[in-house]
Short mmCIF file of C-alpha atoms in Angstrom, two decimals:
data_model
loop_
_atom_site.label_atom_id
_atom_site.label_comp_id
_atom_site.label_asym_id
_atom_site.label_seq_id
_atom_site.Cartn_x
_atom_site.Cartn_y
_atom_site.Cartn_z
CA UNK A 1 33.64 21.67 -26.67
CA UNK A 2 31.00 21.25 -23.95
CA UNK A 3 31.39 24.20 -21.54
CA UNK A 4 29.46 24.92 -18.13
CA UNK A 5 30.05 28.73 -17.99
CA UNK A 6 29.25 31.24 -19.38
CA UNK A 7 32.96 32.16 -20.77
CA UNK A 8 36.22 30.50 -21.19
CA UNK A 9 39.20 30.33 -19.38
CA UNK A 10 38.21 29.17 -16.15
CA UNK A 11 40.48 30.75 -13.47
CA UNK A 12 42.78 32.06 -15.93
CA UNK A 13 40.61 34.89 -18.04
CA UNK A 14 40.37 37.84 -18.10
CA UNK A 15 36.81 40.31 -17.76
CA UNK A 16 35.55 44.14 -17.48
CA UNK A 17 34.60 45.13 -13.60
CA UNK A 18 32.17 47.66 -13.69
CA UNK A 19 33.32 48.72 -10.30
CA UNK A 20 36.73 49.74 -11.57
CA UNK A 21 35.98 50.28 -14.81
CA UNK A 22 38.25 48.56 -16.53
CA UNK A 23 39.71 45.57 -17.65
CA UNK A 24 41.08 42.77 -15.05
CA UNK A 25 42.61 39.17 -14.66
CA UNK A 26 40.95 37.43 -12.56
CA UNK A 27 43.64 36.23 -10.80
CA UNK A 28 47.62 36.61 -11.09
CA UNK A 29 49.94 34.11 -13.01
CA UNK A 30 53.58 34.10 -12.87
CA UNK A 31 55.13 31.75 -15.30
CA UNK A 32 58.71 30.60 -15.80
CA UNK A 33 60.72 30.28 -19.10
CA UNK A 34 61.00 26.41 -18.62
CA UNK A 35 57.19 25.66 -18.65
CA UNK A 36 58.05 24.02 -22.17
CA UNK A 37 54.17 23.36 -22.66
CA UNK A 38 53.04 26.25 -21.76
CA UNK A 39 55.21 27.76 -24.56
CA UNK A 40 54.13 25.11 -27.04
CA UNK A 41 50.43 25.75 -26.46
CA UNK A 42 51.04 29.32 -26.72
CA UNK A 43 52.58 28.99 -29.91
CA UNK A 44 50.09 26.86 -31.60
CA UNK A 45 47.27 29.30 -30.73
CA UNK A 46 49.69 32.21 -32.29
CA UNK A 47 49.93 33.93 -28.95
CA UNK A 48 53.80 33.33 -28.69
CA UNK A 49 54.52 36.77 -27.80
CA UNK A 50 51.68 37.26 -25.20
CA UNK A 51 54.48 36.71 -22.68
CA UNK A 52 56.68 39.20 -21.42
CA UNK A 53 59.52 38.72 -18.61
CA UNK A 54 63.42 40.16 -18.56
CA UNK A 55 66.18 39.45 -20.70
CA UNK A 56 67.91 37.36 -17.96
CA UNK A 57 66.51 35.88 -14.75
CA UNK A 58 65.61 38.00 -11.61
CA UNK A 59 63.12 37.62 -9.01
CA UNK A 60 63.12 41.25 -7.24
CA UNK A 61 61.56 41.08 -3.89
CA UNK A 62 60.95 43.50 -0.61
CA UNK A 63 60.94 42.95 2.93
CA UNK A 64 57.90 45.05 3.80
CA UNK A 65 58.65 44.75 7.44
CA UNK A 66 62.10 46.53 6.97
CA UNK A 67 62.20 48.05 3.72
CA UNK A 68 65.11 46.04 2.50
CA UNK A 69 64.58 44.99 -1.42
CA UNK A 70 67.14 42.77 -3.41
CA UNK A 71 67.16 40.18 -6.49
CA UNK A 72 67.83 36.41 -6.73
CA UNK A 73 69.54 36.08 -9.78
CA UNK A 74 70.18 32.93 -10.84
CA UNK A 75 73.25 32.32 -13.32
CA UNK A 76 73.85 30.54 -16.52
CA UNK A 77 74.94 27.09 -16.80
CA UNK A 78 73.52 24.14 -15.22
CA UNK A 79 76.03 24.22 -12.57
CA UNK A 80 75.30 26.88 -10.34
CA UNK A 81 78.45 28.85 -9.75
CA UNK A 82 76.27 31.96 -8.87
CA UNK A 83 75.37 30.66 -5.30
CA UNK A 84 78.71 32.07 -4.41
CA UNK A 85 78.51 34.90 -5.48
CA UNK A 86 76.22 37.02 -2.83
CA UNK A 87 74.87 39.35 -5.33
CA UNK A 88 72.40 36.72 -6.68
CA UNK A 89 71.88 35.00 -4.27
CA UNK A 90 69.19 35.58 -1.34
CA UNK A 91 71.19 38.25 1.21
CA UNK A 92 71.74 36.33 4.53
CA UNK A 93 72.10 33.27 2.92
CA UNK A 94 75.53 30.84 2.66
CA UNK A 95 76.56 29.57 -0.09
CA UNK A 96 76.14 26.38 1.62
CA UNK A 97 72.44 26.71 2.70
CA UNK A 98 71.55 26.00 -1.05
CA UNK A 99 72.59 22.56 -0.76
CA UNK A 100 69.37 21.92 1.07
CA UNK A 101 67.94 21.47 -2.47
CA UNK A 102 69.37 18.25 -3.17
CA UNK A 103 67.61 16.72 -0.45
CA UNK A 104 64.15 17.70 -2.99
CA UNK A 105 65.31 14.85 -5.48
CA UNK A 106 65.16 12.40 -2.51
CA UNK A 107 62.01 13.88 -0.64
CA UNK A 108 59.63 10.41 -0.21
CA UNK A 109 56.11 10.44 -0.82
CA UNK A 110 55.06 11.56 2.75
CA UNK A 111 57.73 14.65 3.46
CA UNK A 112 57.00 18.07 3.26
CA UNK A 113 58.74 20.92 1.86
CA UNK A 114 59.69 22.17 5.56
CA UNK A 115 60.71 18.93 6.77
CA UNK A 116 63.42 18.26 3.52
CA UNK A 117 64.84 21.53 3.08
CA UNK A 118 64.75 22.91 6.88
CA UNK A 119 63.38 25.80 8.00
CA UNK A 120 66.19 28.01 9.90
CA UNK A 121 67.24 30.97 8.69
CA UNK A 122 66.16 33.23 5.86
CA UNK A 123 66.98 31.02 2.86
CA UNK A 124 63.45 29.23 4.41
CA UNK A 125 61.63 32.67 4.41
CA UNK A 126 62.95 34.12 1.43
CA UNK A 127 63.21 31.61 -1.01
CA UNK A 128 61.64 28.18 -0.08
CA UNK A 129 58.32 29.39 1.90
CA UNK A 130 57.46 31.72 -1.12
CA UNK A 131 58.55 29.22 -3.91
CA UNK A 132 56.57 26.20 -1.71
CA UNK A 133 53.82 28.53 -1.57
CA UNK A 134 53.71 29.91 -5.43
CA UNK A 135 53.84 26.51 -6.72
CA UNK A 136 52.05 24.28 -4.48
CA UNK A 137 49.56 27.10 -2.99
CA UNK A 138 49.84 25.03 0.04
CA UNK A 139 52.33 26.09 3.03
CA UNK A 140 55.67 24.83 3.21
CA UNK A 141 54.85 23.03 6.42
CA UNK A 142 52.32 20.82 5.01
CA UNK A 143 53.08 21.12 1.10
CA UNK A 144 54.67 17.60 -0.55
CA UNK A 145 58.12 18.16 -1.14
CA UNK A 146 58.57 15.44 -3.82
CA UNK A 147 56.20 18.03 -6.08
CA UNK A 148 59.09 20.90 -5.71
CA UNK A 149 61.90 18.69 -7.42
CA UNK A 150 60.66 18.57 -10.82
CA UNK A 151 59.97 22.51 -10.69
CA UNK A 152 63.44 23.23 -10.01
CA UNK A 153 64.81 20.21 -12.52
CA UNK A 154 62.37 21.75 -15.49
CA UNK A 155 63.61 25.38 -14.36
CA UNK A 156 66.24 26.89 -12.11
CA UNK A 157 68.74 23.32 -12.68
CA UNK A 158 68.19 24.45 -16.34
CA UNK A 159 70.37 28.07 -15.66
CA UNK A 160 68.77 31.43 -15.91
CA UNK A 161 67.65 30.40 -19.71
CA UNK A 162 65.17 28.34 -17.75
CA UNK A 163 64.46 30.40 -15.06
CA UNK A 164 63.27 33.79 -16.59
CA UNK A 165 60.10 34.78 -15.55
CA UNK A 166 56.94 35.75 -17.63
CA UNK A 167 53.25 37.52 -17.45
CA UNK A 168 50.94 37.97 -19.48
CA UNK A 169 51.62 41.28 -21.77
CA UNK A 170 48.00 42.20 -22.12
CA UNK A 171 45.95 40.04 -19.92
CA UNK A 172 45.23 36.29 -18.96
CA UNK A 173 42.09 36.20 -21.99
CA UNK A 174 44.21 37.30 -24.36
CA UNK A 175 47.35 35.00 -24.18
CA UNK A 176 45.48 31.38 -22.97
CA UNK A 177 41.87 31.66 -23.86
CA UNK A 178 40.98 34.23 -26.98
CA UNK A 179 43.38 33.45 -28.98
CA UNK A 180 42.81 29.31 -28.90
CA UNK A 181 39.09 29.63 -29.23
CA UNK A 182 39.96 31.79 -32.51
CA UNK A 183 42.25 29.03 -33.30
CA UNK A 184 39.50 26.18 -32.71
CA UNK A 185 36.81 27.61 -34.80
CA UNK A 186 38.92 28.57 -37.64
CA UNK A 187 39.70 24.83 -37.62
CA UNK A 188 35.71 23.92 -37.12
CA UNK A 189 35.65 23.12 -33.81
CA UNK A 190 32.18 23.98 -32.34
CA UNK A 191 32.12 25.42 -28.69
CA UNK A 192 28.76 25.36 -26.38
CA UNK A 193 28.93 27.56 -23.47
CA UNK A 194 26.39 27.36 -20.56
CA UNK A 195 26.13 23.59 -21.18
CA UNK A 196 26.82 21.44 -17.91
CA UNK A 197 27.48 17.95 -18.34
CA UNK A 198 25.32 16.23 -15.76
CA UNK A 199 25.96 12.02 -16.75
CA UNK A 200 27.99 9.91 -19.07
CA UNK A 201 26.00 6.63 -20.00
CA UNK A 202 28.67 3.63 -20.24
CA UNK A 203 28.73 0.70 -21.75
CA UNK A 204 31.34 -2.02 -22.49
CA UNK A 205 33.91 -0.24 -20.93
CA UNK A 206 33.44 2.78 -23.03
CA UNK A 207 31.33 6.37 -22.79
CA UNK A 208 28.78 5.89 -24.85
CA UNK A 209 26.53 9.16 -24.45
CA UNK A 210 26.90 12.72 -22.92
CA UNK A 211 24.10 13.67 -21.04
CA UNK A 212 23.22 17.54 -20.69
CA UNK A 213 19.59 18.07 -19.05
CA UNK A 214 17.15 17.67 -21.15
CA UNK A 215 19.72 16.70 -23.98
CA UNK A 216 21.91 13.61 -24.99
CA UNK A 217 24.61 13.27 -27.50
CA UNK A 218 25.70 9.68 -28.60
CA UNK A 219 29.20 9.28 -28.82
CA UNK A 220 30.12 6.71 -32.32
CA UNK A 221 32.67 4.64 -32.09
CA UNK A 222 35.11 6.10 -32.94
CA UNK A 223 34.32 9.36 -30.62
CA UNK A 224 36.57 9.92 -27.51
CA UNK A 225 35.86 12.20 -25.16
CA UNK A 226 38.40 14.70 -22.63
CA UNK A 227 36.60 15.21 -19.55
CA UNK A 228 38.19 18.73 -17.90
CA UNK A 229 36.27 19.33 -15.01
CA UNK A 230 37.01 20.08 -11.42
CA UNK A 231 37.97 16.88 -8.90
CA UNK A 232 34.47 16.33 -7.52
CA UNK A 233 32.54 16.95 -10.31
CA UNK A 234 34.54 14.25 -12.45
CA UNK A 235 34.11 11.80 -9.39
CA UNK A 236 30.41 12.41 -10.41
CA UNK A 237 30.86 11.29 -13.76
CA UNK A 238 33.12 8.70 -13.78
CA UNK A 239 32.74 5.52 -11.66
CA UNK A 240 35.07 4.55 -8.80
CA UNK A 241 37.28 7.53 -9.42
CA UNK A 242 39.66 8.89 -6.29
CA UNK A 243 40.28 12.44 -6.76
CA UNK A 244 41.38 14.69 -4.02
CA UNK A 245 39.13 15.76 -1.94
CA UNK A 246 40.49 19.20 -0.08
CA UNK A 247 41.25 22.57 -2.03
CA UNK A 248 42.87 25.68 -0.92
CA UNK A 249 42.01 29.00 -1.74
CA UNK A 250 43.67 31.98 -3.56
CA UNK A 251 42.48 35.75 -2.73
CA UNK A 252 43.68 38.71 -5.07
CA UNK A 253 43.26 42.08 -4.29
CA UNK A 254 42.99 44.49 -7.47
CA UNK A 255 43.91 48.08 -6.63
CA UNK A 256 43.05 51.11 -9.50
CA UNK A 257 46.13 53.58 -8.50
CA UNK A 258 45.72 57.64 -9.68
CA UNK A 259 49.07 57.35 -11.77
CA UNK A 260 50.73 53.75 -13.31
CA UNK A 261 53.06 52.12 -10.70
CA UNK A 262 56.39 52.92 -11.18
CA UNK A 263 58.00 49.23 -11.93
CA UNK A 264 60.49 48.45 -14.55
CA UNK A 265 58.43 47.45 -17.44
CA UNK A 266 60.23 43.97 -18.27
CA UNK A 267 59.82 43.58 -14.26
CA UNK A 268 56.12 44.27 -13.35
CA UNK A 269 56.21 42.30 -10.10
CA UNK A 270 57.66 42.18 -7.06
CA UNK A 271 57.97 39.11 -4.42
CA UNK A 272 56.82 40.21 -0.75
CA UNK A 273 58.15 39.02 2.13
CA UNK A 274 56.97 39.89 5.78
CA UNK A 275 53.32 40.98 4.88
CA UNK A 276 50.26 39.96 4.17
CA UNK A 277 50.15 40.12 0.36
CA UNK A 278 53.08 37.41 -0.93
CA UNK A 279 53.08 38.93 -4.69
CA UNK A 280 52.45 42.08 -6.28
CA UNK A 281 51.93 42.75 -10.24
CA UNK A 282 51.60 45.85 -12.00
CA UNK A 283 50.00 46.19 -15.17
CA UNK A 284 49.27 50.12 -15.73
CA UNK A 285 46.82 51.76 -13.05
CA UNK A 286 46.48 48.24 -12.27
CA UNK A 287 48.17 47.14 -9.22
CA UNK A 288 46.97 43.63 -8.45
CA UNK A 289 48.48 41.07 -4.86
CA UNK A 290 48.14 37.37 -4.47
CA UNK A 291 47.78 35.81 -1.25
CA UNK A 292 48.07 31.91 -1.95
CA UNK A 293 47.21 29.62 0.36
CA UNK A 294 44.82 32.07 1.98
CA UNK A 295 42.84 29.89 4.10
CA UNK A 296 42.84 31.83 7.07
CA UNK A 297 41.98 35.13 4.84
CA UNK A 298 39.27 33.83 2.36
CA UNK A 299 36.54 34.36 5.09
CA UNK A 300 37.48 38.02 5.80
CA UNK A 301 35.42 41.15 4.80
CA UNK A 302 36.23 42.99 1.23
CA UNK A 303 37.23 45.53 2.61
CA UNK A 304 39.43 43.97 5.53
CA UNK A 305 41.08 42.18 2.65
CA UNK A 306 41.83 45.37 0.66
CA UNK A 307 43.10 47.44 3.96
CA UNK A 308 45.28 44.81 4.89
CA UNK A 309 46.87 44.24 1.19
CA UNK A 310 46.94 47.88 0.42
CA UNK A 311 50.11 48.49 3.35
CA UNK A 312 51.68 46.12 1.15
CA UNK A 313 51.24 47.48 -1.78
CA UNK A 314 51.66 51.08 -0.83
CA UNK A 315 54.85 50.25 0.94
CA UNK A 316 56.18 48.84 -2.39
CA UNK A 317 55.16 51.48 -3.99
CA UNK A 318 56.04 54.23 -1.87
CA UNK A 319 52.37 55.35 -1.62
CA UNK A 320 50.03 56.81 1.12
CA UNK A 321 48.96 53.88 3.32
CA UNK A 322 46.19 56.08 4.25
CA UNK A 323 44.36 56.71 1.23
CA UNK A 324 43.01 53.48 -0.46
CA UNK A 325 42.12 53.56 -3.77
CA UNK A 326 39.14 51.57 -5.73
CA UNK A 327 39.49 47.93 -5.22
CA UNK A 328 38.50 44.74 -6.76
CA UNK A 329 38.63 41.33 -3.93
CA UNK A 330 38.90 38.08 -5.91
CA UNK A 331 38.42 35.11 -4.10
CA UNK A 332 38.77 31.51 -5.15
CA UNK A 333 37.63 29.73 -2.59
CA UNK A 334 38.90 25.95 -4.24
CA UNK A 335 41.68 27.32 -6.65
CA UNK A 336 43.78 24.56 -6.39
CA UNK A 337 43.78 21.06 -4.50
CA UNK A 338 45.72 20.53 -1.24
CA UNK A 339 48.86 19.37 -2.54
CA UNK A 340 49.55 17.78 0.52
CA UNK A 341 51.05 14.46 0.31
CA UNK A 342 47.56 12.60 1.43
CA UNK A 343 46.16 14.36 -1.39
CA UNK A 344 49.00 14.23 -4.17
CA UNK A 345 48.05 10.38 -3.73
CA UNK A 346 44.83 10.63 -4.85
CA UNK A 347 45.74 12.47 -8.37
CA UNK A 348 44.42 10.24 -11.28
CA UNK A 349 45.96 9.45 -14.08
CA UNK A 350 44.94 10.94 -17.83
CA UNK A 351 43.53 7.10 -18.14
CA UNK A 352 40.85 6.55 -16.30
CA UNK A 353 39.55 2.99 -17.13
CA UNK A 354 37.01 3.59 -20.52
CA UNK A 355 38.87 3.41 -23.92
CA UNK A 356 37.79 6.37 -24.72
CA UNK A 357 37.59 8.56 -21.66
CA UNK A 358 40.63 10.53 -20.47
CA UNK A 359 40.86 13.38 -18.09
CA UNK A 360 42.54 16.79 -18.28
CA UNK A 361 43.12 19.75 -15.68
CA UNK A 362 45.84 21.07 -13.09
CA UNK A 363 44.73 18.46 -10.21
CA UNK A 364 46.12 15.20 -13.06
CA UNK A 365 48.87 13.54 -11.75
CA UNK A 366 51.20 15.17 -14.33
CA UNK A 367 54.27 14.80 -11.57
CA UNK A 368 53.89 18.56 -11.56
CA UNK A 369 52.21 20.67 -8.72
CA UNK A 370 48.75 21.89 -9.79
CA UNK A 371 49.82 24.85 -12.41
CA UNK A 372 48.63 26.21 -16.01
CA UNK A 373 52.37 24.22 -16.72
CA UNK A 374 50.29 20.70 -15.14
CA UNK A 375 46.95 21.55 -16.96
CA UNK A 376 48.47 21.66 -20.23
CA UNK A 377 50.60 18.93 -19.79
CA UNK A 378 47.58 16.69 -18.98
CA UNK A 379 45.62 18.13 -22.36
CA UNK A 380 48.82 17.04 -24.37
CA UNK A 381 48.71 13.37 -22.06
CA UNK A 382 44.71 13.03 -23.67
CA UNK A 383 45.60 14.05 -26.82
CA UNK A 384 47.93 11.69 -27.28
CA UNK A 385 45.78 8.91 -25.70
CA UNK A 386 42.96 9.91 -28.01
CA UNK A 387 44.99 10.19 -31.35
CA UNK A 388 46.06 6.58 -30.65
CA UNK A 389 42.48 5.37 -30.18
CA UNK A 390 42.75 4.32 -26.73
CA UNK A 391 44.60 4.51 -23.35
CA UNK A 392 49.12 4.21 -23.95
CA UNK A 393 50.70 2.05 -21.75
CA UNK A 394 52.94 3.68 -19.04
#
């Protein structure tokens, strides 16, 4: 393994920040008891219980505007009976209103989330705007809606057993990255850190040699070779590839409170609704917001960012809104493409035309949105392309 940075993980590790002192995740994942890969990758590294999440599905969330709080609680059984009963569901919301979701399965290539599922009244703002914007990290008005179907198939159509949601017990390193590269090297893998792959010689319709600076590797014949990089830098490397070409940000705001937060344990986050901040998690004195699809906030100040967040968070919490604590801003500036429907187009497949080049990462056209779910779906996709020594038919 051929690796640019300095660490693993990429934007989903975990590192010490001297300013807080302390140990942080660089950003904030919230996975779903249906992301079967993530699961299976999980349990091959031996990290199978580096997820935690509640015995049955619920999604608590607060109106920080008004104060109001409530659960969506999904029920069992793939038919879902508990839309009528209004103690699951989204208050404000008919019974009827969830129908809405049907018209996901026949979204076409150029709708949007907003334009299939509507966007009057507060089933929109409570449960499709934050959903659109948690999975795509692109609005609701512009995300593609045909990307939202196979979340709910793979998930919520599944019951609550499919539905339950999960963080990371300890932190993002240790469930995804620390305990595969133990994994890797107990199995003689080598890894190279702070080595950037700048070419790929080709010949004959394969990759023939990795070039790194002043270094080359030739790849035998029987070599293959997984190219995980971001969009543009595989367009670099790999002739007459379309990728997408526009990204949204993410910012997170980590807050170091005086006492821990006071969340239920098997619930340590809370969806907001109203604010600025769209998810809080707790972890300890650790309280940590997402904004997703922050493009009109990834330009602001620090400390603008943390002011702003922080009336979120201390209305959640029932803190001082006055007082803000030590604070940690996090921005990815090109988290995730624009999964916009002009852009979902442009998502290449694991193949990419050299019998023994295939590409991995979120931004594959995995029929998923752009998710740890997608990533390691498209790292199973060239695995299985590899171990049959060359591209499988579709």
């Amino acid at each position: 393994i051929y690796e640019a940075a300095a660490q693993a993980g990429g934007r989903c590790r975990s590192y010490e920040d001297a300013r807080l002192g302390c140990r942080i995740d660089n950003g904030n994942h919230l996975l779903l008891s249906g992301n079967t890969a993530t699961r299976r990758y999980l349990n091959a590294t031996g990290a199978g219980n580096a997820l935690i999440g509640p015995a049955r599905a619920s999604f608590p969330f607060l109106d920080v505007r008004t104060g109001r709080r409530w659960s969506f609680r999904p029920g069992a059984g793939k038919i879902p009976w508990w839309i009528f009963d209004k103690r699951r569901r989204v208050p404000g919301a008919p019974a009827w209103r969830y129908l809405s979701a049907l018209r996901l399965f026949f979204a076409g290539p150029e709708s949007t989330v907003r334009e299939t599922v509507g966007n009057s009244g507060v089933l929109f703002e409570r449960l499709w705007e934050p959903l659109a914007v948690a999975a795509l990290n692109t609005s609701a008005n512009t995300g593609a809606a045909r990307l939202l179907w196979p979340v709910l198939r793979d998930t919520f159509a599944r019951g609550e057993a499919g539905c339950r949601p999960l963080v990371a017990r300890d932190g993002l390193s240790e469930a995804f990255v620390e305990p595969a590269l133990r994994m890797l090297r107990e199995n003689g893998a080598g890894v190279r850190f702070k080595t950037r792959l700048q070419a790929i010689g080709y010949r004959d319709g394969r990759a023939r040699e990795l070039r790194f600076g002043d270094e080359t590797t030739a790849l035998k014949e029987d070599d293959s070779v997984v190219l995980a990089v971001p969009p543009a830098a595989a367009a670099a490397l790999v002739p007459g590839l379309t990728v997408p070409e526009q990204s949204n940000p993410i910012v997170n705001v980590h807050f170091l409170l005086s006492r821990p937060a006071d969340l239920a344990p098997e619930l340590p986050f809370l969806g907001l609704i109203g604010g600025t901040a769209q998810w809080l998690f707790v972890r300890g004195h650790i309280a940590s917001v997402t904004v997703s699809a922050g493009s009109d906030l990834v330009h602001e100040t620090a400390e603008v960012l943390a002011e702003r967040t922080w009336h979120d968070v201390a209305t959640a919490l029932e803190l001082d809104p006055k007082v803000l604590p030590g604070y940690r801003v996090v921005k990815e500036k090109r988290a995730t493409i624009a999964q916009t429907p002009s852009q979902v187009r442009r998502r290449p497949a694991t193949a990419c035309g050299y019998r023994n080049l295939f590409l991995a990462g979120d931004w594959i056209d995995t029929g998923l949105p752009a998710t740890i779910e997608s990533a390691i779906r498209s790292g199973e996709s060239a695995a299985r392309n590899v171990c049959a020594g060359g591209p499988l038919k579709a």
